[in-house]
Short mmCIF file of C-alpha atoms in Angstrom, two decimals:
data_model
loop_
_atom_site.label_atom_id
_atom_site.label_comp_id
_atom_site.label_asym_id
_atom_site.label_seq_id
_atom_site.Cartn_x
_atom_site.Cartn_y
_atom_site.Cartn_z
CA MET A 1 0.00 0.00 0.00
CA ILE A 2 1.25 3.44 -0.93
CA ARG A 3 0.82 6.07 1.78
CA THR A 4 0.34 9.71 0.80
CA VAL A 5 1.98 12.54 2.73
CA ARG A 6 1.04 16.13 1.94
CA ILE A 7 3.82 18.60 1.38
CA GLU A 8 2.26 21.00 3.92
CA GLU A 9 2.77 18.43 6.70
CA ILE A 10 6.47 18.23 5.93
CA THR A 11 6.84 22.03 5.94
CA LYS A 12 4.98 22.32 9.26
CA ASN A 13 7.13 19.72 10.99
CA VAL A 14 10.43 21.10 9.67
CA LYS A 15 9.37 24.56 10.88
CA GLU A 16 8.59 23.26 14.36
CA MET A 17 11.78 21.22 14.53
CA CYS A 18 13.96 24.22 13.62
CA ILE A 19 12.44 26.12 16.55
CA GLU A 20 12.60 23.14 18.92
CA ALA A 21 16.23 22.27 18.17
CA ASN A 22 17.39 25.85 18.75
CA HIS A 23 15.57 26.27 22.06
CA VAL A 24 15.46 22.92 23.83
CA LEU A 25 18.26 20.45 24.48
CA SER A 26 17.42 16.91 23.32
CA SER A 27 16.77 14.49 26.19
CA ASP A 28 19.85 12.34 25.49
CA MET A 29 22.11 15.41 25.42
CA GLU A 30 20.56 16.77 28.60
CA ARG A 31 21.26 13.56 30.53
CA ILE A 32 24.86 13.26 29.38
CA PHE A 33 25.50 16.96 30.04
CA LEU A 34 24.17 16.75 33.61
CA LYS A 35 26.37 13.68 34.14
CA ALA A 36 29.38 15.74 33.04
CA VAL A 37 28.52 18.47 35.57
CA ASP A 38 28.71 15.87 38.34
CA GLU A 39 31.94 14.33 37.04
CA GLU A 40 33.99 17.49 36.42
CA THR A 41 36.68 17.79 39.10
CA SER A 42 38.22 21.14 38.14
CA PRO A 43 36.62 24.01 40.14
CA LEU A 44 36.83 26.36 37.15
CA GLY A 45 35.60 23.68 34.76
CA ARG A 46 32.68 22.91 37.04
CA GLN A 47 31.85 26.62 37.28
CA VAL A 48 31.73 26.84 33.47
CA LEU A 49 29.46 23.79 33.26
CA CYS A 50 27.14 25.18 35.91
CA GLN A 51 26.87 28.45 33.97
CA LEU A 52 26.09 26.51 30.80
CA LYS A 53 23.50 24.48 32.72
CA GLU A 54 21.79 27.68 33.85
CA ASN A 55 21.86 29.00 30.28
CA LEU A 56 20.17 25.83 29.03
CA LYS A 57 17.48 26.13 31.71
CA ILE A 58 16.70 29.74 30.81
CA ALA A 59 16.63 28.96 27.07
CA GLY A 60 14.12 26.14 27.54
CA GLU A 61 11.86 27.96 29.97
CA ASP A 62 11.81 31.35 28.23
CA MET A 63 12.10 30.06 24.63
CA ILE A 64 15.32 31.93 23.99
CA PRO A 65 17.82 30.37 21.57
CA ILE A 66 20.42 28.25 23.36
CA CYS A 67 23.13 30.02 21.34
CA GLN A 68 23.20 33.24 19.35
CA ASP A 69 24.57 31.25 16.40
CA THR A 70 21.39 29.43 15.40
CA GLY A 71 23.31 27.64 12.70
CA MET A 72 22.87 26.48 9.16
CA ALA A 73 20.06 23.94 8.91
CA VAL A 74 21.37 20.46 8.15
CA ILE A 75 18.57 17.98 7.51
CA PHE A 76 18.64 14.21 7.15
CA VAL A 77 15.57 12.74 5.45
CA LYS A 78 14.88 9.01 5.19
CA ILE A 79 11.98 8.42 2.81
CA GLY A 80 10.12 5.13 2.78
CA GLN A 81 9.82 3.75 -0.74
CA ASP A 82 6.07 3.25 -0.14
CA VAL A 83 5.48 6.96 0.44
CA HIS A 84 3.93 9.21 -2.17
CA ILE A 85 4.56 12.92 -1.59
CA GLU A 86 1.73 15.08 -2.85
CA GLY A 87 1.25 18.79 -3.36
CA GLY A 88 4.63 20.06 -4.45
CA ASN A 89 8.39 19.63 -4.47
CA LEU A 90 9.96 17.99 -1.40
CA THR A 91 13.12 20.10 -1.34
CA ASP A 92 11.07 23.28 -1.69
CA ALA A 93 8.81 22.14 1.17
CA ILE A 94 11.77 21.51 3.47
CA ASN A 95 13.32 24.88 2.67
CA GLN A 96 9.95 26.54 3.29
CA GLY A 97 9.89 24.88 6.71
CA VAL A 98 13.33 26.28 7.47
CA ARG A 99 12.27 29.70 6.19
CA GLU A 100 9.17 29.74 8.42
CA GLY A 101 10.96 28.27 11.44
CA TYR A 102 13.75 30.81 11.41
CA GLY A 103 11.27 33.60 10.82
CA GLU A 104 8.61 32.68 13.40
CA GLY A 105 11.24 31.55 15.90
CA TYR A 106 13.15 34.85 15.60
CA LEU A 107 16.31 32.86 14.88
CA ARG A 108 19.39 34.51 13.42
CA LYS A 109 19.68 34.22 9.64
CA SER A 110 23.28 33.25 8.97
CA VAL A 111 23.31 31.89 5.41
CA VAL A 112 25.18 33.92 2.78
CA GLU A 113 26.38 33.53 -0.80
CA PRO A 114 29.92 32.12 -0.37
CA VAL A 115 32.02 34.73 -2.18
CA GLU A 116 30.01 37.95 -2.30
CA ARG A 117 28.64 37.25 1.25
CA VAL A 118 25.12 38.48 0.46
CA ASN A 119 22.69 37.16 3.09
CA THR A 120 19.78 35.08 1.79
CA LYS A 121 17.75 36.64 4.66
CA ASP A 122 15.79 33.50 5.58
CA ASN A 123 18.52 30.95 6.45
CA THR A 124 17.89 28.93 3.31
CA PRO A 125 18.89 26.88 1.49
CA ALA A 126 19.26 24.06 3.99
CA VAL A 127 21.81 21.29 3.49
CA ILE A 128 19.62 18.24 2.86
CA HIS A 129 20.71 14.59 2.80
CA TYR A 130 18.19 12.13 1.33
CA GLU A 131 18.04 8.36 1.77
CA ILE A 132 15.46 5.95 0.37
CA VAL A 133 14.54 3.22 2.86
CA ASP A 134 11.92 0.50 3.33
CA GLY A 135 8.47 1.34 4.66
CA ASP A 136 5.84 4.06 4.40
CA LYS A 137 7.22 6.67 6.79
CA ILE A 138 9.34 9.81 6.44
CA ASP A 139 12.06 10.08 9.08
CA ILE A 140 13.41 13.63 9.54
CA THR A 141 16.29 14.90 11.66
CA VAL A 142 16.94 18.64 11.80
CA ALA A 143 20.41 19.55 13.08
CA PRO A 144 21.25 23.29 13.11
CA LYS A 145 25.06 23.55 12.88
CA GLY A 146 26.89 26.59 14.19
CA PHE A 147 30.19 27.43 12.56
CA GLY A 148 32.36 27.93 15.63
CA SER A 149 32.55 24.15 15.80
CA GLU A 150 31.98 23.48 12.08
CA ASN A 151 35.12 25.44 11.21
CA MET A 152 37.14 23.09 13.41
CA SER A 153 36.15 19.98 11.44
CA ARG A 154 38.74 18.10 9.40
CA ILE A 155 39.12 15.42 6.72
CA PHE A 156 42.19 13.19 6.59
CA MET A 157 42.89 11.08 3.48
CA LEU A 158 45.00 8.43 5.17
CA LYS A 159 46.87 5.54 3.57
CA PRO A 160 45.60 2.05 4.35
CA ALA A 161 48.92 1.35 6.10
CA ASP A 162 48.14 4.12 8.61
CA GLY A 163 45.50 1.80 10.03
CA LEU A 164 43.82 2.17 13.39
CA GLU A 165 46.68 4.16 14.91
CA GLY A 166 46.46 6.67 12.09
CA ILE A 167 42.74 7.05 12.72
CA LYS A 168 43.32 7.66 16.44
CA ASP A 169 46.07 10.22 15.74
CA SER A 170 43.79 12.06 13.27
CA ILE A 171 40.92 12.33 15.75
CA LEU A 172 43.21 13.61 18.51
CA SER A 173 44.89 16.05 16.10
CA ALA A 174 41.53 17.55 15.10
CA VAL A 175 40.40 17.93 18.74
CA LYS A 176 43.73 19.48 19.83
CA GLU A 177 43.56 21.97 16.96
CA ALA A 178 39.98 22.84 17.82
CA GLY A 179 40.86 23.59 21.45
CA PRO A 180 38.46 26.17 22.90
CA ASN A 181 37.10 27.23 19.49
CA ALA A 182 34.51 24.43 19.35
CA CYS A 183 32.89 25.51 22.65
CA PRO A 184 33.83 22.46 24.74
CA PRO A 185 32.74 20.20 26.22
CA MET A 186 32.26 18.98 22.67
CA VAL A 187 30.57 16.11 20.89
CA VAL A 188 32.90 14.47 18.39
CA GLY A 189 31.44 12.87 15.28
CA VAL A 190 33.76 10.66 13.24
CA GLY A 191 33.26 9.10 9.81
CA ILE A 192 35.60 6.37 8.63
CA GLY A 193 35.62 4.93 5.12
CA GLY A 194 33.72 5.59 1.93
CA THR A 195 35.08 8.44 -0.18
CA PHE A 196 36.09 12.05 0.48
CA GLU A 197 32.48 13.24 0.70
CA LYS A 198 31.00 10.08 2.21
CA CYS A 199 33.20 10.12 5.32
CA ALA A 200 32.29 13.78 5.92
CA GLN A 201 28.58 12.96 5.72
CA LEU A 202 29.09 10.02 8.09
CA ALA A 203 30.82 12.28 10.60
CA LYS A 204 27.98 14.80 10.47
CA GLN A 205 25.38 12.05 10.77
CA ALA A 206 27.26 10.56 13.73
CA LEU A 207 26.51 13.72 15.69
CA THR A 208 22.77 13.04 15.42
CA ARG A 209 22.98 9.52 16.85
CA ASP A 210 21.64 9.09 20.39
CA VAL A 211 24.70 9.95 22.51
CA GLU A 212 23.75 7.28 25.06
CA LYS A 213 23.95 4.49 22.48
CA ARG A 214 27.28 2.99 21.50
CA SER A 215 28.09 1.40 18.16
CA ARG A 216 26.96 -2.18 17.66
CA VAL A 217 30.28 -2.97 15.91
CA PRO A 218 32.65 -4.26 18.62
CA TYR A 219 35.88 -2.57 17.42
CA VAL A 220 34.04 0.71 16.79
CA LYS A 221 32.45 0.62 20.24
CA GLU A 222 35.90 0.06 21.76
CA LEU A 223 37.36 2.89 19.67
CA GLU A 224 34.63 5.31 20.78
CA SER A 225 35.41 4.62 24.44
CA GLU A 226 39.17 4.81 23.95
CA MET A 227 39.02 8.10 22.05
CA LEU A 228 36.71 9.68 24.64
CA GLU A 229 39.16 8.73 27.36
CA LYS A 230 42.16 10.08 25.42
CA ILE A 231 40.38 13.32 24.50
CA ASN A 232 39.43 13.89 28.13
CA LYS A 233 43.07 13.52 29.13
CA LEU A 234 44.05 16.48 26.94
CA GLY A 235 43.05 18.91 29.69
CA ILE A 236 41.26 21.38 27.38
CA GLY A 237 38.21 21.25 29.63
CA PRO A 238 34.91 23.18 29.63
CA GLY A 239 35.20 26.45 27.77
CA GLY A 240 38.83 25.61 27.02
CA LEU A 241 39.74 26.72 30.54
CA GLY A 242 41.06 23.37 31.72
CA GLY A 243 39.42 20.41 33.35
CA ARG A 244 38.51 16.77 33.02
CA ILE A 245 35.57 17.00 30.61
CA THR A 246 36.74 18.08 27.14
CA ALA A 247 34.27 15.85 25.26
CA LEU A 248 30.90 14.47 26.28
CA VAL A 249 30.89 11.64 23.77
CA VAL A 250 32.58 10.31 20.64
CA ASN A 251 30.23 8.84 18.01
CA ILE A 252 31.82 6.92 15.13
CA GLU A 253 30.20 5.66 11.91
CA THR A 254 31.95 3.50 9.29
CA TYR A 255 31.44 2.56 5.64
CA PRO A 256 33.37 0.27 3.27
CA THR A 257 36.11 2.06 1.32
CA HIS A 258 38.48 1.48 -1.61
CA ILE A 259 41.53 -0.79 -1.25
CA ALA A 260 43.80 2.22 -1.84
CA GLY A 261 42.34 4.58 0.74
CA LEU A 262 41.34 5.26 4.34
CA PRO A 263 39.29 8.49 4.53
CA VAL A 264 38.62 9.85 8.03
CA ALA A 265 36.43 12.87 8.84
CA VAL A 266 36.08 14.55 12.22
CA ASN A 267 33.04 16.79 12.62
CA ILE A 268 33.00 18.52 15.99
CA CYS A 269 29.95 20.03 17.66
CA CYS A 270 29.61 22.21 20.73
CA HIS A 271 28.17 21.08 24.06
CA VAL A 272 24.52 21.42 22.97
CA ASN A 273 24.78 19.34 19.78
CA ARG A 274 21.39 20.59 18.60
CA HIS A 275 19.06 18.16 16.82
CA ALA A 276 15.37 17.30 16.65
CA HIS A 277 13.88 14.11 15.26
CA ARG A 278 10.41 13.14 14.05
CA VAL A 279 8.81 10.35 12.05
CA LEU A 280 5.87 11.30 9.83
#
């Protein structure tokens, strides 16, 4: 059976998710952040985390954006092959949702033409990733991405001989270079494999995975834990002012690659790691 979804429903939900993601911390992020507040041993680091905690509370209660950089809208859409979309163009509908969300939510419009720097004035176009899947549902994740952390992201085109140690060194190198610029404590998304662009998409998508769920691949799960431990020994700490908690979590996604390559992407996000998820 083919299920019909009206374009207006998609626009409405994207609009609401843009507002939600910029004002309210997701439940998984909230739990892991509060855990970090309890575990931070540095007095200054703990003070920074407590200030951030208060900021999050005010943002949620008063519907004020968590951060002044309300980001560029990155949207992952999984479309069931048994869905028929009716009433217009899907990409246009998603961009209309972003346009309405950033307008009605009084969110900062930060999208500009890349060279002449002319603002589009409505935070569109969004960066949209589509995937066709089984079923009759549309799965949407909206992840506004600020550029303090985005600018700290890196791609490494390693040689196969670099292996696991090369991957570990690349992740640590990216985090060290980011330092305080990514608004730590950070969430570290890593993509391993695929091609130049595929590993970058994996790293971005890794940031949207539930931060309380580890990879089901044994070596990846072990690598996530090891890298979190090593990152938290760097001493960068909350706000870059020193402390135990530099990263809240490391999420890693993998994909088969070519025999001649080992692409690795590190996409870093700040302590709020904004995202909203709905299934239509």
